[in-house]
Tab-separated table of C-alpha atoms and ligand atoms in Angstrom:
chain	number	residue	atom	x	y	z
A	1	UNK	CA	-20.614	122.461	69.331
A	2	UNK	CA	-22.228	124.371	66.485
A	3	UNK	CA	-25.920	124.130	65.716
A	4	UNK	CA	-26.392	123.899	61.954
A	5	UNK	CA	-29.166	126.150	60.708
A	6	UNK	CA	-32.236	124.377	59.279
A	7	UNK	CA	-34.985	125.695	57.021
A	8	UNK	CA	-37.972	123.381	56.566
A	9	UNK	CA	-40.794	124.035	54.100
A	10	UNK	CA	-44.283	122.987	55.186
A	11	UNK	CA	-46.255	122.788	51.955
A	12	UNK	CA	-49.470	121.998	53.861
A	13	UNK	CA	-52.311	120.806	51.569
A	14	UNK	CA	-50.908	122.421	48.426
A	15	UNK	CA	-49.387	121.159	45.208
A	16	UNK	CA	-49.866	118.943	42.169
A	17	UNK	CA	-47.470	116.705	40.266
A	18	UNK	CA	-46.686	119.520	37.847
A	19	UNK	CA	-46.414	122.300	40.435
A	20	UNK	CA	-44.239	120.156	42.715
A	21	UNK	CA	-41.846	119.293	39.885
A	22	UNK	CA	-41.433	122.977	39.062
A	23	UNK	CA	-40.945	123.913	42.713
A	24	UNK	CA	-38.400	121.166	43.422
A	25	UNK	CA	-36.464	121.882	40.246
A	26	UNK	CA	-36.353	125.566	41.167
A	27	UNK	CA	-35.062	124.761	44.658
A	28	UNK	CA	-32.437	122.332	43.354
A	29	UNK	CA	-31.244	124.773	40.706
A	30	UNK	CA	-30.425	127.391	43.352
A	31	UNK	CA	-29.613	125.095	46.296
A	32	UNK	CA	-25.984	126.219	46.233
A	33	UNK	CA	-27.048	129.612	47.628
A	34	UNK	CA	-28.465	128.090	50.811
A	35	UNK	CA	-26.533	128.450	54.044
A	36	UNK	CA	-29.029	126.341	55.948
A	37	UNK	CA	-29.836	122.661	55.699
A	38	UNK	CA	-33.053	122.472	53.659
A	39	UNK	CA	-36.005	120.106	54.049
A	40	UNK	CA	-39.321	120.055	52.217
A	41	UNK	CA	-42.516	118.534	53.627
A	42	UNK	CA	-45.017	117.868	50.835
A	43	UNK	CA	-48.474	116.313	51.306
A	44	UNK	CA	-48.223	112.542	51.872
A	45	UNK	CA	-49.477	111.535	48.435
A	46	UNK	CA	-46.564	113.398	46.872
A	47	UNK	CA	-43.792	112.179	49.170
A	48	UNK	CA	-42.685	109.475	46.785
A	49	UNK	CA	-42.515	111.597	43.633
A	50	UNK	CA	-40.897	114.546	45.427
A	51	UNK	CA	-38.458	112.156	47.129
A	52	UNK	CA	-37.450	110.742	43.748
A	53	UNK	CA	-36.816	114.201	42.413
A	54	UNK	CA	-34.700	115.091	45.441
A	55	UNK	CA	-32.696	111.871	45.295
A	56	UNK	CA	-28.964	112.398	45.887
A	57	UNK	CA	-29.475	116.117	46.504
A	58	UNK	CA	-28.718	118.011	49.709
A	59	UNK	CA	-32.420	118.768	50.224
A	60	UNK	CA	-34.094	116.428	52.703
A	61	UNK	CA	-37.619	115.043	52.783
A	62	UNK	CA	-40.081	115.373	55.656
A	63	UNK	CA	-43.719	114.526	56.309
A	64	UNK	CA	-46.357	116.780	57.836
A	65	UNK	CA	-47.945	114.224	60.154
A	66	UNK	CA	-47.965	110.577	61.195
A	67	UNK	CA	-50.194	108.160	63.049
A	68	UNK	CA	-49.439	107.766	66.756
A	69	UNK	CA	-50.054	104.002	66.774
A	70	UNK	CA	-46.927	101.978	67.481
A	71	UNK	CA	-47.818	99.257	64.981
A	72	UNK	CA	-49.290	99.476	61.460
A	73	UNK	CA	-52.684	97.835	61.088
A	74	UNK	CA	-56.400	98.589	60.973
A	75	UNK	CA	-56.343	102.395	61.148
A	76	UNK	CA	-58.149	103.528	58.010
A	77	UNK	CA	-56.727	106.671	56.462
A	78	UNK	CA	-53.673	106.821	58.717
A	79	UNK	CA	-49.970	106.686	57.810
A	80	UNK	CA	-47.433	104.851	59.926
A	81	UNK	CA	-43.968	106.270	60.548
A	82	UNK	CA	-42.275	103.241	58.978
A	83	UNK	CA	-44.111	104.064	55.735
A	84	UNK	CA	-42.598	107.531	55.861
A	85	UNK	CA	-39.050	106.235	56.355
A	86	UNK	CA	-39.746	103.710	53.594
A	87	UNK	CA	-40.339	106.678	51.255
A	88	UNK	CA	-37.126	108.365	52.354
A	89	UNK	CA	-38.426	110.783	54.991
A	90	UNK	CA	-35.950	111.881	57.621
A	91	UNK	CA	-38.155	114.396	59.437
A	92	UNK	CA	-41.808	114.638	60.432
A	93	UNK	CA	-43.712	117.666	61.699
A	94	UNK	CA	-45.535	116.850	64.949
A	95	UNK	CA	-48.135	118.985	66.686
A	96	UNK	CA	-48.528	121.745	64.115
A	97	UNK	CA	-51.050	124.270	65.419
A	98	UNK	CA	-53.395	123.517	62.506
A	99	UNK	CA	-53.495	119.873	63.619
A	100	UNK	CA	-53.939	120.883	67.240
A	101	UNK	CA	-56.779	123.298	66.411
A	102	UNK	CA	-58.535	121.600	63.477
A	103	UNK	CA	-57.910	117.895	64.141
A	104	UNK	CA	-58.195	117.768	67.918
A	105	UNK	CA	-54.587	116.872	68.610
A	106	UNK	CA	-54.133	117.517	72.305
A	107	UNK	CA	-50.826	117.502	74.182
A	108	UNK	CA	-51.092	113.799	75.019
A	109	UNK	CA	-51.678	112.833	71.385
A	110	UNK	CA	-48.835	115.056	70.220
A	111	UNK	CA	-46.530	113.424	72.783
A	112	UNK	CA	-47.638	109.988	71.577
A	113	UNK	CA	-46.936	110.944	67.941
A	114	UNK	CA	-43.548	112.312	68.953
A	115	UNK	CA	-42.604	109.033	70.663
A	116	UNK	CA	-43.800	106.941	67.719
A	117	UNK	CA	-41.922	109.140	65.250
A	118	UNK	CA	-38.674	108.562	67.105
A	119	UNK	CA	-39.344	104.847	67.464
A	120	UNK	CA	-39.701	104.757	63.670
A	121	UNK	CA	-36.376	106.495	63.134
A	122	UNK	CA	-37.812	109.887	62.209
A	123	UNK	CA	-36.633	113.220	63.593
A	124	UNK	CA	-39.670	115.064	64.955
A	125	UNK	CA	-40.061	118.760	64.280
A	126	UNK	CA	-42.136	119.453	67.387
A	127	UNK	CA	-44.323	122.556	67.011
A	128	UNK	CA	-45.280	124.630	70.031
A	129	UNK	CA	-46.872	128.046	70.204
A	130	UNK	CA	-49.435	130.262	71.865
A	131	UNK	CA	-52.585	131.864	70.487
A	132	UNK	CA	-53.105	135.622	70.493
A	133	UNK	CA	-55.520	135.338	73.426
A	134	UNK	CA	-52.932	133.397	75.412
A	135	UNK	CA	-50.200	135.938	74.623
A	136	UNK	CA	-52.468	138.822	75.606
A	137	UNK	CA	-53.327	137.024	78.840
A	138	UNK	CA	-49.598	136.738	79.582
A	139	UNK	CA	-49.862	132.958	79.374
A	140	UNK	CA	-47.223	132.349	76.677
A	141	UNK	CA	-44.667	130.724	78.971
A	142	UNK	CA	-47.293	128.571	80.718
A	143	UNK	CA	-48.623	127.305	77.402
A	144	UNK	CA	-45.177	126.510	76.032
A	145	UNK	CA	-44.085	124.799	79.251
A	146	UNK	CA	-47.214	122.662	79.198
A	147	UNK	CA	-46.751	121.685	75.534
A	148	UNK	CA	-43.089	120.844	76.091
A	149	UNK	CA	-43.673	119.042	79.386
A	150	UNK	CA	-46.136	116.641	77.757
A	151	UNK	CA	-43.334	115.415	75.494
A	152	UNK	CA	-40.579	115.556	78.113
A	153	UNK	CA	-42.688	113.573	80.576
A	154	UNK	CA	-43.389	110.866	78.043
A	155	UNK	CA	-40.079	110.593	76.165
A	156	UNK	CA	-37.512	112.098	78.540
A	157	UNK	CA	-34.839	114.694	77.873
A	158	UNK	CA	-32.580	112.228	76.013
A	159	UNK	CA	-35.168	112.190	73.195
A	160	UNK	CA	-34.215	115.800	72.471
A	161	UNK	CA	-30.798	114.655	71.332
A	162	UNK	CA	-32.514	114.012	68.042
A	163	UNK	CA	-35.328	116.520	67.893
A	164	UNK	CA	-36.053	119.884	66.347
A	165	UNK	CA	-38.445	122.279	68.070
A	166	UNK	CA	-40.377	124.889	66.092
A	167	UNK	CA	-41.752	127.853	68.005
A	168	UNK	CA	-44.741	128.989	65.987
A	169	UNK	CA	-46.904	131.672	67.581
A	170	UNK	CA	-50.362	130.807	66.257
A	171	UNK	CA	-51.133	134.479	65.685
A	172	UNK	CA	-48.229	134.726	63.221
A	173	UNK	CA	-49.029	131.703	61.042
A	174	UNK	CA	-50.312	132.623	57.599
A	175	UNK	CA	-51.377	136.050	58.854
A	176	UNK	CA	-48.499	138.180	57.632
A	177	UNK	CA	-47.835	139.104	61.275
A	178	UNK	CA	-44.372	138.055	62.425
A	179	UNK	CA	-42.959	137.995	65.912
A	180	UNK	CA	-40.218	140.597	66.061
A	181	UNK	CA	-36.713	139.147	66.371
A	182	UNK	CA	-36.711	140.320	70.017
A	183	UNK	CA	-40.055	138.648	70.777
A	184	UNK	CA	-38.979	135.419	69.088
A	185	UNK	CA	-35.540	135.410	70.732
A	186	UNK	CA	-37.104	135.877	74.172
A	187	UNK	CA	-39.321	132.847	73.665
A	188	UNK	CA	-36.513	130.758	72.162
A	189	UNK	CA	-34.282	131.548	75.136
A	190	UNK	CA	-37.132	130.508	77.430
A	191	UNK	CA	-37.568	127.197	75.560
A	192	UNK	CA	-33.846	126.483	75.661
A	193	UNK	CA	-33.913	127.244	79.380
A	194	UNK	CA	-36.711	124.717	79.869
A	195	UNK	CA	-34.557	122.049	78.202
A	196	UNK	CA	-31.447	123.197	80.088
A	197	UNK	CA	-33.214	122.648	83.400
A	198	UNK	CA	-33.198	118.950	82.464
A	199	UNK	CA	-29.872	118.773	80.574
A	200	UNK	CA	-27.694	121.743	79.614
A	201	UNK	CA	-25.723	119.871	76.948
A	202	UNK	CA	-28.817	118.654	75.142
A	203	UNK	CA	-30.382	122.117	75.424
A	204	UNK	CA	-27.326	123.619	73.796
A	205	UNK	CA	-27.423	121.241	70.847
A	206	UNK	CA	-31.185	121.244	70.121
A	207	UNK	CA	-32.175	123.261	67.074
A	208	UNK	CA	-35.003	125.718	67.740
A	209	UNK	CA	-36.759	126.997	64.616
A	210	UNK	CA	-39.037	130.013	64.385
A	211	UNK	CA	-42.183	129.784	62.260
A	212	UNK	CA	-44.824	132.368	61.407
A	213	UNK	CA	-44.824	134.461	58.243
A	214	UNK	CA	-41.072	134.177	57.668
A	215	UNK	CA	-40.206	135.859	54.357
A	216	UNK	CA	-36.959	136.748	52.590
A	217	UNK	CA	-37.077	140.267	54.046
A	218	UNK	CA	-37.361	139.254	57.713
A	219	UNK	CA	-35.430	135.961	57.746
A	220	UNK	CA	-31.966	137.435	58.248
A	221	UNK	CA	-32.812	139.395	61.387
A	222	UNK	CA	-34.692	136.456	62.891
A	223	UNK	CA	-31.994	133.892	62.106
A	224	UNK	CA	-29.247	136.148	63.448
A	225	UNK	CA	-30.725	135.838	66.969
A	226	UNK	CA	-28.548	133.567	69.098
A	227	UNK	CA	-31.269	131.018	69.925
A	228	UNK	CA	-33.016	130.935	66.525
A	229	UNK	CA	-31.567	128.114	64.466
A	230	UNK	CA	-33.617	128.527	61.300
A	231	UNK	CA	-37.277	128.430	60.349
A	232	UNK	CA	-40.365	126.395	59.617
A	233	UNK	CA	-41.758	128.070	56.536
A	234	UNK	CA	-45.329	127.837	55.236
A	235	UNK	CA	-46.460	130.149	52.433
A	236	UNK	CA	-43.000	131.232	51.329
A	237	UNK	CA	-41.895	127.608	50.901
A	238	UNK	CA	-44.203	127.288	47.895
A	239	UNK	CA	-42.063	129.679	45.846
A	240	UNK	CA	-38.588	128.390	45.048
A	241	UNK	CA	-36.988	131.840	44.940
A	242	UNK	CA	-38.428	132.825	48.345
A	243	UNK	CA	-37.554	129.516	49.969
A	244	UNK	CA	-33.986	129.739	48.697
A	245	UNK	CA	-33.652	133.369	49.784
A	246	UNK	CA	-34.779	132.358	53.287
A	247	UNK	CA	-32.355	129.409	53.337
A	248	UNK	CA	-29.611	131.789	52.201
A	249	UNK	CA	-30.190	133.757	55.426
A	250	UNK	CA	-29.402	130.683	57.547
A	251	UNK	CA	-26.936	131.340	60.365
A	252	UNK	CA	-25.203	128.598	62.346
A	253	UNK	CA	-24.889	129.188	66.087
B	301	PEP	C1	-46.520	127.152	59.216
B	301	PEP	O1	-47.652	126.836	58.921
B	301	PEP	O2	-45.769	126.326	59.792
B	301	PEP	C2	-46.076	128.498	58.888
B	301	PEP	C3	-45.051	128.996	59.529
B	301	PEP	O3	-46.787	129.166	57.938
B	301	PEP	P1	-46.479	130.648	57.330
B	301	PEP	O4	-45.013	130.714	57.060
B	301	PEP	O5	-47.296	130.708	56.084
B	301	PEP	O6	-46.907	131.610	58.372
Protein backbone atom coordinates (compact mmCIF):
# COMPACT_ATOMS: atom_id res chain seq x y z
CA UNK A 1 0.00 0.00 0.00
CA UNK A 2 1.04 3.59 -0.65
CA UNK A 3 1.60 6.07 2.14
CA UNK A 4 0.08 9.41 1.16
CA UNK A 5 2.38 12.32 1.92
CA UNK A 6 1.16 14.73 4.63
CA UNK A 7 2.24 18.29 5.39
CA UNK A 8 0.90 19.74 8.65
CA UNK A 9 1.34 23.37 9.68
CA UNK A 10 1.86 24.04 13.38
CA UNK A 11 1.00 27.71 13.80
CA UNK A 12 1.98 27.61 17.50
CA UNK A 13 0.88 30.74 19.42
CA UNK A 14 0.67 32.97 16.35
CA UNK A 15 -2.12 34.63 14.42
CA UNK A 16 -5.10 36.97 14.60
CA UNK A 17 -8.49 36.89 12.90
CA UNK A 18 -7.19 39.07 10.08
CA UNK A 19 -3.83 37.32 9.65
CA UNK A 20 -5.46 33.87 9.73
CA UNK A 21 -8.00 34.84 7.06
CA UNK A 22 -5.21 36.05 4.79
CA UNK A 23 -3.12 32.94 5.41
CA UNK A 24 -5.99 30.50 4.83
CA UNK A 25 -7.15 32.30 1.71
CA UNK A 26 -3.60 32.21 0.36
CA UNK A 27 -3.33 28.47 1.04
CA UNK A 28 -6.73 27.73 -0.53
CA UNK A 29 -5.96 29.82 -3.60
CA UNK A 30 -2.88 27.71 -4.38
CA UNK A 31 -3.99 24.38 -2.88
CA UNK A 32 -4.08 22.80 -6.33
CA UNK A 33 -0.26 22.85 -6.42
CA UNK A 34 0.05 20.62 -3.36
CA UNK A 35 1.05 17.00 -3.82
CA UNK A 36 0.66 16.26 -0.13
CA UNK A 37 -2.42 16.15 2.05
CA UNK A 38 -2.44 19.46 3.93
CA UNK A 39 -3.51 20.18 7.51
CA UNK A 40 -3.30 23.40 9.50
CA UNK A 41 -3.16 23.55 13.31
CA UNK A 42 -4.09 27.03 14.53
CA UNK A 43 -4.27 28.10 18.20
CA UNK A 44 -7.43 26.75 19.87
CA UNK A 45 -9.27 30.06 19.99
CA UNK A 46 -9.09 30.24 16.20
CA UNK A 47 -10.07 26.66 15.40
CA UNK A 48 -13.68 27.55 14.76
CA UNK A 49 -13.09 30.52 12.46
CA UNK A 50 -10.29 28.78 10.55
CA UNK A 51 -12.43 25.63 10.30
CA UNK A 52 -15.27 27.66 8.78
CA UNK A 53 -12.94 29.14 6.23
CA UNK A 54 -11.60 25.70 5.31
CA UNK A 55 -15.06 24.16 5.05
CA UNK A 56 -15.45 21.86 2.03
CA UNK A 57 -11.81 22.34 1.04
CA UNK A 58 -9.13 19.66 0.85
CA UNK A 59 -7.20 21.27 3.71
CA UNK A 60 -7.80 19.59 7.06
CA UNK A 61 -7.96 21.05 10.55
CA UNK A 62 -5.85 19.98 13.52
CA UNK A 63 -5.28 21.13 17.09
CA UNK A 64 -1.95 21.65 18.83
CA UNK A 65 -2.83 20.02 22.14
CA UNK A 66 -5.62 18.43 24.17
CA UNK A 67 -6.37 17.54 27.76
CA UNK A 68 -5.50 13.98 28.77
CA UNK A 69 -8.61 13.53 30.93
CA UNK A 70 -11.02 10.93 29.57
CA UNK A 71 -14.11 12.94 30.51
CA UNK A 72 -14.85 16.67 30.23
CA UNK A 73 -15.45 18.40 33.55
CA UNK A 74 -13.76 20.55 36.18
CA UNK A 75 -10.37 21.13 34.53
CA UNK A 76 -10.07 24.90 34.26
CA UNK A 77 -8.33 26.09 31.13
CA UNK A 78 -8.21 22.68 29.47
CA UNK A 79 -9.75 21.51 26.18
CA UNK A 80 -11.28 18.08 25.76
CA UNK A 81 -10.80 16.07 22.58
CA UNK A 82 -14.55 15.91 21.93
CA UNK A 83 -14.55 19.72 21.79
CA UNK A 84 -11.90 19.53 19.09
CA UNK A 85 -13.88 17.05 16.98
CA UNK A 86 -16.95 19.21 17.58
CA UNK A 87 -15.09 22.06 15.84
CA UNK A 88 -14.12 19.83 12.93
CA UNK A 89 -10.60 18.77 13.94
CA UNK A 90 -9.34 15.53 12.48
CA UNK A 91 -5.80 15.64 13.87
CA UNK A 92 -4.14 16.73 17.11
CA UNK A 93 -0.45 17.25 17.81
CA UNK A 94 0.62 15.30 20.91
CA UNK A 95 3.91 15.61 22.75
CA UNK A 96 5.45 18.51 20.85
CA UNK A 97 8.90 19.21 22.29
CA UNK A 98 7.79 22.70 23.38
CA UNK A 99 5.06 21.09 25.50
CA UNK A 100 7.47 18.49 26.82
CA UNK A 101 10.09 21.12 27.73
CA UNK A 102 7.98 24.13 28.76
CA UNK A 103 4.81 22.52 30.14
CA UNK A 104 6.24 19.48 31.90
CA UNK A 105 4.68 16.88 29.65
CA UNK A 106 6.54 13.69 30.44
CA UNK A 107 6.29 10.43 28.51
CA UNK A 108 3.45 9.12 30.68
CA UNK A 109 1.37 12.27 30.16
CA UNK A 110 2.04 12.23 26.43
CA UNK A 111 0.94 8.58 26.28
CA UNK A 112 -2.22 9.47 28.22
CA UNK A 113 -2.99 12.34 25.81
CA UNK A 114 -2.38 10.03 22.86
CA UNK A 115 -4.87 7.47 24.21
CA UNK A 116 -7.49 10.12 24.95
CA UNK A 117 -7.06 11.66 21.50
CA UNK A 118 -7.79 8.34 19.85
CA UNK A 119 -10.71 7.64 22.17
CA UNK A 120 -12.15 10.97 21.02
CA UNK A 121 -11.80 10.06 17.35
CA UNK A 122 -8.78 12.25 16.66
CA UNK A 123 -5.66 11.15 14.78
CA UNK A 124 -2.64 11.94 16.96
CA UNK A 125 0.45 13.44 15.38
CA UNK A 126 2.86 12.04 17.97
CA UNK A 127 6.06 14.10 18.22
CA UNK A 128 9.32 12.48 19.26
CA UNK A 129 12.84 13.83 19.11
CA UNK A 130 16.17 14.19 20.86
CA UNK A 131 17.95 17.28 22.16
CA UNK A 132 21.39 18.29 20.93
CA UNK A 133 22.98 17.02 24.16
CA UNK A 134 21.30 13.65 23.69
CA UNK A 135 22.42 13.41 20.06
CA UNK A 136 25.99 14.33 21.01
CA UNK A 137 25.91 11.71 23.75
CA UNK A 138 24.87 9.12 21.15
CA UNK A 139 21.55 8.68 22.95
CA UNK A 140 19.21 9.46 20.03
CA UNK A 141 17.94 5.91 19.58
CA UNK A 142 17.49 5.36 23.33
CA UNK A 143 15.48 8.56 23.67
CA UNK A 144 13.26 7.78 20.70
CA UNK A 145 12.69 4.19 21.82
CA UNK A 146 11.70 5.41 25.27
CA UNK A 147 9.30 8.04 23.90
CA UNK A 148 7.71 5.54 21.52
CA UNK A 149 7.58 2.72 24.08
CA UNK A 150 5.56 4.87 26.49
CA UNK A 151 2.80 5.08 23.88
CA UNK A 152 3.14 1.51 22.61
CA UNK A 153 2.97 0.13 26.15
CA UNK A 154 -0.18 2.07 26.92
CA UNK A 155 -2.11 1.89 23.63
CA UNK A 156 -0.61 -1.11 21.82
CA UNK A 157 0.63 -1.40 18.26
CA UNK A 158 -2.91 -1.50 16.79
CA UNK A 159 -3.28 2.18 17.80
CA UNK A 160 -0.67 3.01 15.16
CA UNK A 161 -3.11 1.99 12.45
CA UNK A 162 -4.44 5.48 12.84
CA UNK A 163 -1.49 7.55 13.95
CA UNK A 164 1.07 9.88 12.45
CA UNK A 165 4.52 10.15 14.01
CA UNK A 166 6.60 13.31 13.65
CA UNK A 167 10.34 13.00 14.20
CA UNK A 168 11.42 16.45 15.33
CA UNK A 169 15.01 16.76 16.52
CA UNK A 170 14.74 19.46 19.18
CA UNK A 171 17.96 21.07 17.96
CA UNK A 172 16.38 21.69 14.54
CA UNK A 173 13.13 23.32 15.67
CA UNK A 174 12.97 27.03 14.96
CA UNK A 175 16.77 27.21 14.80
CA UNK A 176 17.32 27.18 11.06
CA UNK A 177 19.35 23.99 11.54
CA UNK A 178 17.87 21.04 9.65
CA UNK A 179 18.76 17.39 9.90
CA UNK A 180 20.30 16.38 6.59
CA UNK A 181 18.13 14.04 4.52
CA UNK A 182 20.57 11.23 5.42
CA UNK A 183 20.37 11.97 9.16
CA UNK A 184 16.58 12.19 9.05
CA UNK A 185 16.21 9.05 6.92
CA UNK A 186 18.40 7.07 9.32
CA UNK A 187 16.19 8.03 12.25
CA UNK A 188 12.97 7.43 10.31
CA UNK A 189 14.16 3.96 9.32
CA UNK A 190 14.97 3.29 12.98
CA UNK A 191 11.47 4.42 14.06
CA UNK A 192 9.80 2.29 11.40
CA UNK A 193 11.93 -0.63 12.57
CA UNK A 194 10.72 -0.11 16.14
CA UNK A 195 7.11 -0.36 14.92
CA UNK A 196 7.94 -3.30 12.64
CA UNK A 197 9.26 -5.27 15.60
CA UNK A 198 5.65 -5.23 16.85
CA UNK A 199 3.80 -5.39 13.50
CA UNK A 200 5.40 -5.11 10.06
CA UNK A 201 2.16 -4.27 8.25
CA UNK A 202 1.29 -1.41 10.58
CA UNK A 203 4.89 -0.16 10.43
CA UNK A 204 4.69 -0.06 6.66
CA UNK A 205 1.49 1.98 6.63
CA UNK A 206 2.31 4.51 9.39
CA UNK A 207 3.18 7.96 8.11
CA UNK A 208 6.41 9.35 9.58
CA UNK A 209 6.83 13.11 9.22
CA UNK A 210 10.04 15.07 9.64
CA UNK A 211 9.93 18.41 11.46
CA UNK A 212 12.63 20.99 12.12
CA UNK A 213 13.24 24.05 9.96
CA UNK A 214 11.68 22.55 6.83
CA UNK A 215 11.62 25.21 4.10
CA UNK A 216 10.78 25.20 0.39
CA UNK A 217 14.45 24.75 -0.49
CA UNK A 218 15.07 21.63 1.61
CA UNK A 219 11.64 19.96 1.51
CA UNK A 220 12.12 18.06 -1.74
CA UNK A 221 15.29 16.26 -0.69
CA UNK A 222 13.85 15.38 2.71
CA UNK A 223 10.51 14.14 1.35
CA UNK A 224 12.21 12.06 -1.34
CA UNK A 225 13.73 9.82 1.37
CA UNK A 226 11.93 6.47 1.44
CA UNK A 227 10.81 6.66 5.08
CA UNK A 228 9.93 10.38 5.20
CA UNK A 229 6.24 10.80 4.47
CA UNK A 230 5.98 14.58 4.71
CA UNK A 231 6.58 17.23 7.34
CA UNK A 232 5.42 19.01 10.45
CA UNK A 233 6.10 22.63 9.63
CA UNK A 234 6.42 25.50 12.11
CA UNK A 235 7.69 28.88 10.92
CA UNK A 236 7.21 28.25 7.21
CA UNK A 237 3.55 27.32 7.75
CA UNK A 238 2.78 30.95 8.58
CA UNK A 239 3.46 32.04 5.00
CA UNK A 240 1.02 30.67 2.44
CA UNK A 241 3.53 30.63 -0.41
CA UNK A 242 6.13 28.72 1.65
CA UNK A 243 3.60 26.26 3.03
CA UNK A 244 2.27 25.54 -0.45
CA UNK A 245 5.77 25.18 -1.89
CA UNK A 246 6.57 22.63 0.83
CA UNK A 247 3.31 20.76 0.19
CA UNK A 248 4.15 20.78 -3.52
CA UNK A 249 7.29 18.77 -2.66
CA UNK A 250 5.19 15.98 -1.11
CA UNK A 251 6.14 12.50 -2.30
CA UNK A 252 4.00 9.41 -1.72
CA UNK A 253 5.88 6.24 -0.77
C1 LIG B 1 7.71 22.65 14.93
O1 LIG B 1 7.65 23.41 15.87
O2 LIG B 1 6.99 21.62 14.91
C2 LIG B 1 8.63 22.96 13.85
C3 LIG B 1 9.02 22.00 13.06
O3 LIG B 1 9.06 24.26 13.76
P1 LIG B 1 10.03 24.90 12.62
O4 LIG B 1 9.56 24.39 11.31
O5 LIG B 1 9.84 26.37 12.77
O6 LIG B 1 11.40 24.44 12.95
